[in-house]
GROMACS .gro file of C-alpha atoms in nm:
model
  167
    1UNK     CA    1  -1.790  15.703  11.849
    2UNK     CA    2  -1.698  15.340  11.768
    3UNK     CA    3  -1.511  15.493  11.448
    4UNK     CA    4  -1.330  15.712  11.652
    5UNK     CA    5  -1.197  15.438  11.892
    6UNK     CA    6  -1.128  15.215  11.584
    7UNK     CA    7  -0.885  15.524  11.408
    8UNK     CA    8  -0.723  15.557  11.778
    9UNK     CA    9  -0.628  15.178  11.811
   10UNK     CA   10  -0.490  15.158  11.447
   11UNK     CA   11  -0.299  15.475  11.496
   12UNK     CA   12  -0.181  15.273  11.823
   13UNK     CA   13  -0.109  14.985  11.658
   14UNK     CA   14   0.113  15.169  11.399
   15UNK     CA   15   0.316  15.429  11.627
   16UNK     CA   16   0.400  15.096  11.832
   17UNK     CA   17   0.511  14.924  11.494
   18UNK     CA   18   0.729  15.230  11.414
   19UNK     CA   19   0.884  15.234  11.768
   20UNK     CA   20   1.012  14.871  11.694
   21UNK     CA   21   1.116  14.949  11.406
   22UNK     CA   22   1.498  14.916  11.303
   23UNK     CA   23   1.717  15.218  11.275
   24UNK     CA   24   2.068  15.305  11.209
   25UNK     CA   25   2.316  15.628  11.199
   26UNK     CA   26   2.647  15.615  11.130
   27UNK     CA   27   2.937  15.733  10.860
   28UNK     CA   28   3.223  15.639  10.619
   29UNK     CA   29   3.527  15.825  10.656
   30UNK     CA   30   3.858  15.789  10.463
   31UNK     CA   31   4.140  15.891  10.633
   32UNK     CA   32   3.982  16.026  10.931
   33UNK     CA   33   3.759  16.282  10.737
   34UNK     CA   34   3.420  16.186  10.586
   35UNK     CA   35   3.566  16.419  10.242
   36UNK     CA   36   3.940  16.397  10.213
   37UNK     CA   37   4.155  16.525   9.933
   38UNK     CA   38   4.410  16.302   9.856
   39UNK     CA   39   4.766  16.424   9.702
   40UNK     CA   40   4.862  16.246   9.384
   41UNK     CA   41   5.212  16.198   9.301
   42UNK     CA   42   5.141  16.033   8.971
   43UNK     CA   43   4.897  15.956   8.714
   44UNK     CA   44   4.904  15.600   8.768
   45UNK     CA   45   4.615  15.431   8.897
   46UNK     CA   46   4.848  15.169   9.069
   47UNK     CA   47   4.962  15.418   9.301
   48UNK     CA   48   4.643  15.529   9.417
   49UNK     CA   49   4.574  15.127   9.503
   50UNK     CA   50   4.894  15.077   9.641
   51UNK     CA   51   4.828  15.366   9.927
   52UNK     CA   52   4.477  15.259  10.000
   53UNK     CA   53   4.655  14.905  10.061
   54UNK     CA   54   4.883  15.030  10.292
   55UNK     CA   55   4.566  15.185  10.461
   56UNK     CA   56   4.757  15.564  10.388
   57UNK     CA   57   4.336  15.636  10.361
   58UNK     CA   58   4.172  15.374  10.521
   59UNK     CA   59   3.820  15.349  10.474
   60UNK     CA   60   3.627  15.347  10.798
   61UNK     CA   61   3.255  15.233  10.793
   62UNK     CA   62   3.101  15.296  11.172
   63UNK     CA   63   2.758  15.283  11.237
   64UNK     CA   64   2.525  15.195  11.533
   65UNK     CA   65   2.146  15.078  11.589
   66UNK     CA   66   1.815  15.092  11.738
   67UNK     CA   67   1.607  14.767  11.791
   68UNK     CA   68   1.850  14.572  11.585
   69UNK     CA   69   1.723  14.212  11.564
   70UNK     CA   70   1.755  13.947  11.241
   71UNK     CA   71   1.562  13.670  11.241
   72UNK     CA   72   1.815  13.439  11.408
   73UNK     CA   73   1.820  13.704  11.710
   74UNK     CA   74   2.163  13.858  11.582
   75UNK     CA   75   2.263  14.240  11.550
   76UNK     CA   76   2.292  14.219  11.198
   77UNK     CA   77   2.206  14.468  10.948
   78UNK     CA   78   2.263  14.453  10.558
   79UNK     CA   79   2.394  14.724  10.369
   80UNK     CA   80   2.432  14.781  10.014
   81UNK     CA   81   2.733  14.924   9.902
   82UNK     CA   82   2.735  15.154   9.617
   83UNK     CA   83   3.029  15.327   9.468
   84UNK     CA   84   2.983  15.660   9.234
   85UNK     CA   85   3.284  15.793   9.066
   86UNK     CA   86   3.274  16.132   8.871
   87UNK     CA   87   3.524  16.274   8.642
   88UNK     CA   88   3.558  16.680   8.589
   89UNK     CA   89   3.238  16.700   8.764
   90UNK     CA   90   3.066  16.425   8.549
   91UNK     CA   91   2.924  16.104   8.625
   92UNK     CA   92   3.181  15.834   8.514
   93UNK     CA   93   3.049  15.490   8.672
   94UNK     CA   94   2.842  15.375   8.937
   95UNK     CA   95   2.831  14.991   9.086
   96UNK     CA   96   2.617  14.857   9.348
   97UNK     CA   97   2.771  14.506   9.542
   98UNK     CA   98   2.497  14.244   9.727
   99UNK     CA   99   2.390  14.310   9.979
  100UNK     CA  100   2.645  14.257  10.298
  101UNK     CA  101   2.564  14.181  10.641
  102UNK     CA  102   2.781  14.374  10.914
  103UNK     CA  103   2.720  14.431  11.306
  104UNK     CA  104   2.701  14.752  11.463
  105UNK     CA  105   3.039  14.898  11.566
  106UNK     CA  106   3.369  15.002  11.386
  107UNK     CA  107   3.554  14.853  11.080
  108UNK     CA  108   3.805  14.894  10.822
  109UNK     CA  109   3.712  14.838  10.456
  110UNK     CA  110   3.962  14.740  10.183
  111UNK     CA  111   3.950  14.876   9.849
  112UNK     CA  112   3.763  14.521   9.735
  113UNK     CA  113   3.469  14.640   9.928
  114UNK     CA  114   3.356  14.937   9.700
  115UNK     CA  115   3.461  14.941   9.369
  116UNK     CA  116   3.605  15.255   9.290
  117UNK     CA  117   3.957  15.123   9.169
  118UNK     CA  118   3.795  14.889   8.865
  119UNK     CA  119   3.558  15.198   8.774
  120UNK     CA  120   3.858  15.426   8.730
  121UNK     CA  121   4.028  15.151   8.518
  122UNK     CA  122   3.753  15.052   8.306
  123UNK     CA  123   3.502  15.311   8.100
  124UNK     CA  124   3.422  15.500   7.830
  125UNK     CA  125   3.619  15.778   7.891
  126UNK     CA  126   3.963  15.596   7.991
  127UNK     CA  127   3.929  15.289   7.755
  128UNK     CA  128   4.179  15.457   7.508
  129UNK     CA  129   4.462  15.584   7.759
  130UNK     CA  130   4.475  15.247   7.935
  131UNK     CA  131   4.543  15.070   7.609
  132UNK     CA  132   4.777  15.298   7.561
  133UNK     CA  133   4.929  15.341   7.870
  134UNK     CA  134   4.813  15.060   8.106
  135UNK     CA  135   4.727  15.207   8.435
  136UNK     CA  136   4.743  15.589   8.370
  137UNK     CA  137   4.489  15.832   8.453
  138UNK     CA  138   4.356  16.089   8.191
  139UNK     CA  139   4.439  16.469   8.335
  140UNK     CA  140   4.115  16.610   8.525
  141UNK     CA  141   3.951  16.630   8.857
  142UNK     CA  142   3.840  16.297   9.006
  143UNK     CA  143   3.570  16.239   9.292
  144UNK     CA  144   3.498  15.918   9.442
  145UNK     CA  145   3.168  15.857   9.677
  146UNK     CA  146   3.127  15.569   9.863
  147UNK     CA  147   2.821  15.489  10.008
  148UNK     CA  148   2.642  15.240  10.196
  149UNK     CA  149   2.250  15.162  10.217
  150UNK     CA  150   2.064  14.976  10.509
  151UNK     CA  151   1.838  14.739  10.375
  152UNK     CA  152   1.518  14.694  10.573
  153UNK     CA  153   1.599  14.957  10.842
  154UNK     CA  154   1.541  15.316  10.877
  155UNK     CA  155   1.814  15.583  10.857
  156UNK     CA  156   2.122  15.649  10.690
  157UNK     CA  157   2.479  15.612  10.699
  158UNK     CA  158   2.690  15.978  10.573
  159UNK     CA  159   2.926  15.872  10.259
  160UNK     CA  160   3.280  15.901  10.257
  161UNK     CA  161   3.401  16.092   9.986
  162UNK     CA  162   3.753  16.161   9.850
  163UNK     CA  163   3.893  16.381   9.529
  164UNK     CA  164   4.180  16.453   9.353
  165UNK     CA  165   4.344  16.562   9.063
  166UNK     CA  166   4.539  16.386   8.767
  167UNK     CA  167   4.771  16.679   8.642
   0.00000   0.00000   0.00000
């Protein structure tokens, strides 16, 4: 019997240590789609910059919480912000930023916050056509995903994702 009580408290003692604990739902959407195809006019990387700049896509992180509580009392969560970029269907680069602490609600991230635009500058497969031809994309089909990861908390937040293609 006195097992029996003992398994009920702990199980008591855990369900109300799940209840508290914190969760989050939310999205990334660029443009006002969480997958958008964007329109290239050019091969040049710069261009693609320059419109995400003038927020032609603007990348919209929105998220909200459950029992949100840091330990200075705040509604702060952090999230880690990873970037995956494929090319023709194959993994090109991925980079992970520190950790970053935002409040529930809605915001507009600039390029600087994921790091999609350094990734399609920089690797293996575009190291050649950049010294070449500074800022021009090889021909193929690009993807981009941005995500972002809650630290600590339960949940998820749905990456944005956006494609297009270099012609």
């Amino acid at each position: 019997m006195k097992k029996t009580q003992f398994a009920i408290v702990i199980a008591m003692l855990l369900f109300g240590i799940a209840a508290e604990a914190q969760t989050v739902k939310g999205a990334i959407t660029i443009g006002k789609s969480a997958e958008t195809k964007i329109e290239m006019k050019s091969d040049n990387l710069i261009d693609l910059f320059v419109d995400f700049r003038k927020e032609k896509y603007p990348i919209h992180f929105s998220f909200q919480g459950d029992n949100i509580k840091s330990k200075e009392g705040r509604e702060i969560i952090f999230f880690d912000f990873i970037t995956e970029v494929y090319f023709n269907g194959k993994l090109l680069g991925k980079a992970s930023r520190n950790p970053i602490p935002y409040i529930p609600g809605d915001m507009i991230i600039g390029t600087e916050g994921f790091d999609f635009i350094s990734l399609l500058g920089f690797n293996e497969m575009t190291k050649s056509s950049i010294k070449e031809t500074p800022g021009k994309l090889p021909s193929g089909s690009y993807q981009v995903k941005l995500i972002a990861k809650p630290l600590d908390s339960k949940g998820q937040i749905r990456p944005g994702i956006f494609s297009f293609v270099v012609k």
